[in-house]
Amino acid sequence: MPLRSSKIPRDSVHHPLFARFYARFSVNADRNAGVAAHRAELLAGLSGRVIEVGAGNGLNFAHYPAAVSDVVAVEPERTLRQLAVRSAMDATVPVDVLPGTAEALPVPDETFDAAVASLVLCTVRDLPRALAEIRRVLRPGGELRFFEHGLAPGPVRATAQRALDRTVWPLLFGGCHTARDTLAAIREAGFELGTYRRLTVPERGLWLPSSPCVLGRARRPGASAAA
């Protein structure tokens, strides 16, 4: 089956200053804000072929279980993609890092047993299209694992998030939007929500507009991949 064609340029997402900041910040968050444990929880129990959408600098790679046969990691930002390639060299499962965007994944239909979206759906330009692409590349019964920023509970903080999203936050943080309702978007894309939990990152200390998160799983309806 031919690869899906895309009219989106290979480096249509290019945030070199943010990428360098994120490369440092994400490592610190893994060590000091509990994010490494969230990554491990996100990926626990996965098996078969996996696509990771928006792999960033590849910090998830070390947490994939041995039952995963291979990972295709798609990352549009050049600097982060180069770092992801280095992380892939140290991974215990095979990881192939590709350029591409979430809205036009460069892989055929129904190719993967699972998809991973980790701190990326807040940045995609077209969230419904990105989720439709994830659904397309999953086999019927395939699973979506997600760990994402989300809309804060309570009107005061949610209003602050929306105000920042309309002004400076996306410009400063690589297109990130803090007030997206990730769970609602996943449902609207045709996934069946499974278990999930809300959490705050970091759990203690300074609250940030990006602190409210949700970690969970959803399923593409249809017969299971093993059926």
Tab-separated table of C-alpha atoms in Angstrom:
chain	number	residue	atom	x	y	z
A	1	MET	CA	0.000	0.000	0.000
A	2	PRO	CA	1.487	3.397	-0.946
A	3	LEU	CA	2.305	5.920	1.703
A	4	ARG	CA	-0.228	8.664	2.268
A	5	SER	CA	0.719	11.735	0.248
A	6	SER	CA	1.061	15.097	1.978
A	7	LYS	CA	1.172	18.661	0.718
A	8	ILE	CA	2.640	19.850	4.016
A	9	PRO	CA	6.385	20.697	3.718
A	10	ARG	CA	8.786	18.533	5.686
A	11	ASP	CA	9.787	21.431	7.934
A	12	SER	CA	6.503	23.305	8.057
A	13	VAL	CA	6.899	23.269	11.847
A	14	HIS	CA	10.140	24.994	12.821
A	15	HIS	CA	10.620	26.538	16.257
A	16	PRO	CA	14.401	26.367	16.856
A	17	LEU	CA	14.446	28.624	19.917
A	18	PHE	CA	11.543	26.836	21.574
A	19	ALA	CA	13.030	23.461	20.606
A	20	ARG	CA	16.256	24.226	22.451
A	21	PHE	CA	14.308	25.446	25.477
A	22	TYR	CA	12.038	22.389	25.418
A	23	ALA	CA	14.970	19.981	25.139
A	24	ARG	CA	16.308	21.293	28.457
A	25	PHE	CA	12.965	21.863	30.167
A	26	SER	CA	11.587	18.409	29.347
A	27	VAL	CA	14.601	16.600	30.785
A	28	ASN	CA	14.297	18.643	33.969
A	29	ALA	CA	10.538	17.937	34.139
A	30	ASP	CA	11.194	14.210	33.813
A	31	ARG	CA	13.656	14.302	36.695
A	32	ASN	CA	12.066	16.809	39.044
A	33	ALA	CA	8.350	17.067	38.218
A	34	GLY	CA	7.435	13.388	38.026
A	35	VAL	CA	6.956	13.332	34.250
A	36	ALA	CA	9.167	10.257	33.748
A	37	ALA	CA	6.766	8.233	35.922
A	38	HIS	CA	3.825	9.504	33.856
A	39	ARG	CA	5.597	8.408	30.668
A	40	ALA	CA	6.131	4.935	32.118
A	41	GLU	CA	2.462	4.711	33.101
A	42	LEU	CA	1.399	5.929	29.664
A	43	LEU	CA	3.298	3.202	27.818
A	44	ALA	CA	2.897	0.273	30.229
A	45	GLY	CA	1.459	-2.849	28.633
A	46	LEU	CA	1.831	-1.792	25.010
A	47	SER	CA	2.675	-4.419	22.420
A	48	GLY	CA	2.984	-4.814	18.669
A	49	ARG	CA	3.536	-1.921	16.270
A	50	VAL	CA	3.265	1.591	17.709
A	51	ILE	CA	3.198	5.040	16.137
A	52	GLU	CA	4.200	7.973	18.323
A	53	VAL	CA	2.834	11.289	17.081
A	54	GLY	CA	4.971	14.307	17.917
A	55	ALA	CA	7.860	12.445	19.506
A	56	GLY	CA	9.721	15.602	20.510
A	57	ASN	CA	13.239	14.812	21.700
A	58	GLY	CA	12.411	11.147	22.232
A	59	LEU	CA	12.064	10.956	26.003
A	60	ASN	CA	9.343	8.310	25.716
A	61	PHE	CA	11.612	5.874	23.887
A	62	ALA	CA	13.295	4.559	27.031
A	63	HIS	CA	9.928	3.554	28.494
A	64	TYR	CA	8.574	1.319	25.732
A	65	PRO	CA	8.116	-2.263	26.976
A	66	ALA	CA	9.869	-5.175	25.301
A	67	ALA	CA	6.577	-6.469	23.860
A	68	VAL	CA	6.569	-3.539	21.408
A	69	SER	CA	7.936	-4.850	18.114
A	70	ASP	CA	8.769	-1.441	16.660
A	71	VAL	CA	7.963	2.256	16.985
A	72	VAL	CA	7.487	4.758	14.188
A	73	ALA	CA	8.069	8.183	15.745
A	74	VAL	CA	6.856	11.199	13.767
A	75	GLU	CA	8.285	14.624	14.641
A	76	PRO	CA	7.920	17.741	12.464
A	77	GLU	CA	10.368	20.072	14.221
A	78	ARG	CA	13.892	19.653	12.844
A	79	THR	CA	15.901	20.307	16.008
A	80	LEU	CA	13.733	18.037	18.148
A	81	ARG	CA	13.746	15.365	15.443
A	82	GLN	CA	17.545	15.304	15.456
A	83	LEU	CA	17.502	14.815	19.224
A	84	ALA	CA	14.904	12.068	18.848
A	85	VAL	CA	17.178	10.218	16.432
A	86	ARG	CA	19.893	10.216	19.111
A	87	SER	CA	17.425	8.947	21.711
A	88	ALA	CA	16.328	6.194	19.326
A	89	MET	CA	19.881	4.855	19.211
A	90	ASP	CA	19.706	4.111	22.941
A	91	ALA	CA	16.192	2.642	22.947
A	92	THR	CA	15.668	-1.018	23.811
A	93	VAL	CA	13.058	-1.425	21.054
A	94	PRO	CA	13.483	-0.511	17.367
A	95	VAL	CA	12.521	3.137	16.754
A	96	ASP	CA	12.341	4.772	13.336
A	97	VAL	CA	12.132	8.590	13.480
A	98	LEU	CA	10.381	10.259	10.536
A	99	PRO	CA	9.570	13.848	9.547
A	100	GLY	CA	5.879	14.582	9.275
A	101	THR	CA	2.940	16.280	10.915
A	102	ALA	CA	0.085	14.903	12.972
A	103	GLU	CA	-2.376	16.185	10.370
A	104	ALA	CA	-0.759	14.132	7.569
A	105	LEU	CA	0.964	11.074	8.999
A	106	PRO	CA	3.330	9.538	6.398
A	107	VAL	CA	2.148	5.951	6.899
A	108	PRO	CA	-0.533	3.707	5.347
A	109	ASP	CA	-4.010	3.059	6.742
A	110	GLU	CA	-4.598	0.591	9.600
A	111	THR	CA	-0.905	-0.174	10.124
A	112	PHE	CA	-0.499	0.096	13.898
A	113	ASP	CA	-1.731	-1.685	17.002
A	114	ALA	CA	-1.372	1.434	19.138
A	115	ALA	CA	-0.740	5.159	18.870
A	116	VAL	CA	0.857	7.439	21.442
A	117	ALA	CA	0.173	11.165	21.800
A	118	SER	CA	2.284	12.683	24.539
A	119	LEU	CA	2.219	16.447	25.168
A	120	VAL	CA	1.584	17.108	21.488
A	121	LEU	CA	-2.150	17.576	20.862
A	122	CYS	CA	-1.903	21.008	22.489
A	123	THR	CA	0.397	22.127	19.650
A	124	VAL	CA	-1.176	20.693	16.503
A	125	ARG	CA	-2.683	23.245	14.142
A	126	ASP	CA	-5.824	21.219	13.396
A	127	LEU	CA	-6.800	18.963	16.309
A	128	PRO	CA	-9.786	17.197	14.660
A	129	ARG	CA	-7.683	16.427	11.577
A	130	ALA	CA	-4.796	15.128	13.684
A	131	LEU	CA	-7.096	12.788	15.619
A	132	ALA	CA	-8.700	11.641	12.367
A	133	GLU	CA	-5.222	10.755	11.103
A	134	ILE	CA	-4.446	8.783	14.259
A	135	ARG	CA	-7.722	6.920	13.853
A	136	ARG	CA	-6.882	6.223	10.199
A	137	VAL	CA	-3.524	4.595	10.906
A	138	LEU	CA	-4.783	2.437	13.791
A	139	ARG	CA	-6.097	-1.021	13.116
A	140	PRO	CA	-9.738	-1.598	14.156
A	141	GLY	CA	-9.620	-2.152	17.894
A	142	GLY	CA	-6.289	-0.337	18.132
A	143	GLU	CA	-5.529	1.775	21.173
A	144	LEU	CA	-4.681	5.444	21.584
A	145	ARG	CA	-2.589	6.275	24.643
A	146	PHE	CA	-2.570	9.961	25.571
A	147	PHE	CA	-0.844	12.201	28.105
A	148	GLU	CA	-1.842	15.771	27.344
A	149	HIS	CA	-2.294	19.270	28.675
A	150	GLY	CA	-5.927	20.216	29.071
A	151	LEU	CA	-8.537	22.687	30.143
A	152	ALA	CA	-8.320	23.544	33.839
A	153	PRO	CA	-11.248	22.749	36.140
A	154	GLY	CA	-12.890	25.869	37.466
A	155	PRO	CA	-13.790	29.051	35.584
A	156	VAL	CA	-10.999	31.328	36.850
A	157	ARG	CA	-8.055	29.262	35.683
A	158	ALA	CA	-9.832	28.183	32.488
A	159	THR	CA	-10.502	31.806	31.617
A	160	ALA	CA	-6.842	32.630	32.207
A	161	GLN	CA	-5.818	29.759	29.922
A	162	ARG	CA	-8.113	30.954	27.138
A	163	ALA	CA	-6.795	34.503	27.421
A	164	LEU	CA	-3.196	33.316	27.171
A	165	ASP	CA	-4.045	31.038	24.233
A	166	ARG	CA	-5.416	34.045	22.346
A	167	THR	CA	-2.305	36.115	22.985
A	168	VAL	CA	1.244	35.219	23.976
A	169	TRP	CA	1.312	31.573	25.023
A	170	PRO	CA	1.356	29.906	21.559
A	171	LEU	CA	3.979	32.398	20.355
A	172	LEU	CA	6.279	31.685	23.284
A	173	PHE	CA	5.779	27.937	23.554
A	174	GLY	CA	5.887	26.459	20.079
A	175	GLY	CA	2.186	26.712	19.263
A	176	CYS	CA	0.976	25.220	22.552
A	177	HIS	CA	-2.686	25.866	23.470
A	178	THR	CA	-3.432	25.195	27.111
A	179	ALA	CA	-7.246	25.328	27.073
A	180	ARG	CA	-8.045	22.518	24.634
A	181	ASP	CA	-10.583	19.966	25.835
A	182	THR	CA	-8.630	16.877	24.846
A	183	LEU	CA	-11.141	14.327	26.107
A	184	ALA	CA	-14.022	15.914	24.208
A	185	ALA	CA	-11.937	16.079	21.044
A	186	ILE	CA	-11.012	12.394	21.307
A	187	ARG	CA	-14.677	11.438	21.705
A	188	GLU	CA	-15.704	13.631	18.776
A	189	ALA	CA	-13.048	11.958	16.602
A	190	GLY	CA	-14.871	8.645	17.008
A	191	PHE	CA	-12.762	6.987	19.687
A	192	GLU	CA	-14.223	5.073	22.610
A	193	LEU	CA	-12.752	6.497	25.801
A	194	GLY	CA	-11.316	4.022	28.262
A	195	THR	CA	-9.785	4.682	31.629
A	196	TYR	CA	-8.177	8.049	32.274
A	197	ARG	CA	-7.167	10.249	35.152
A	198	ARG	CA	-6.570	13.949	35.605
A	199	LEU	CA	-3.339	15.145	37.152
A	200	THR	CA	-1.357	18.297	37.781
A	201	VAL	CA	2.235	18.741	36.608
A	202	PRO	CA	4.089	19.512	38.750
A	203	GLU	CA	1.971	17.995	41.517
A	204	ARG	CA	3.258	20.557	44.020
A	205	GLY	CA	4.653	24.025	43.652
A	206	LEU	CA	3.913	26.716	41.110
A	207	TRP	CA	0.730	26.231	39.079
A	208	LEU	CA	1.220	26.905	35.373
A	209	PRO	CA	-1.373	27.262	32.600
A	210	SER	CA	0.020	23.986	31.245
A	211	SER	CA	-0.224	22.182	34.609
A	212	PRO	CA	-3.671	20.526	34.187
A	213	CYS	CA	-3.154	17.236	32.345
A	214	VAL	CA	-5.023	14.077	31.515
A	215	LEU	CA	-3.491	10.616	31.085
A	216	GLY	CA	-5.450	7.712	29.676
A	217	ARG	CA	-6.406	5.503	26.794
A	218	ALA	CA	-9.032	5.269	24.082
A	219	ARG	CA	-9.883	2.737	21.419
A	220	ARG	CA	-10.688	2.806	17.746
A	221	PRO	CA	-13.997	0.918	17.431
A	222	GLY	CA	-14.032	-2.326	15.529
A	223	ALA	CA	-12.736	-5.846	15.812
A	224	SER	CA	-9.565	-6.240	17.856
A	225	ALA	CA	-6.265	-6.425	16.028
A	226	ALA	CA	-5.818	-9.989	17.271
A	227	ALA	CA	-9.238	-11.163	16.015
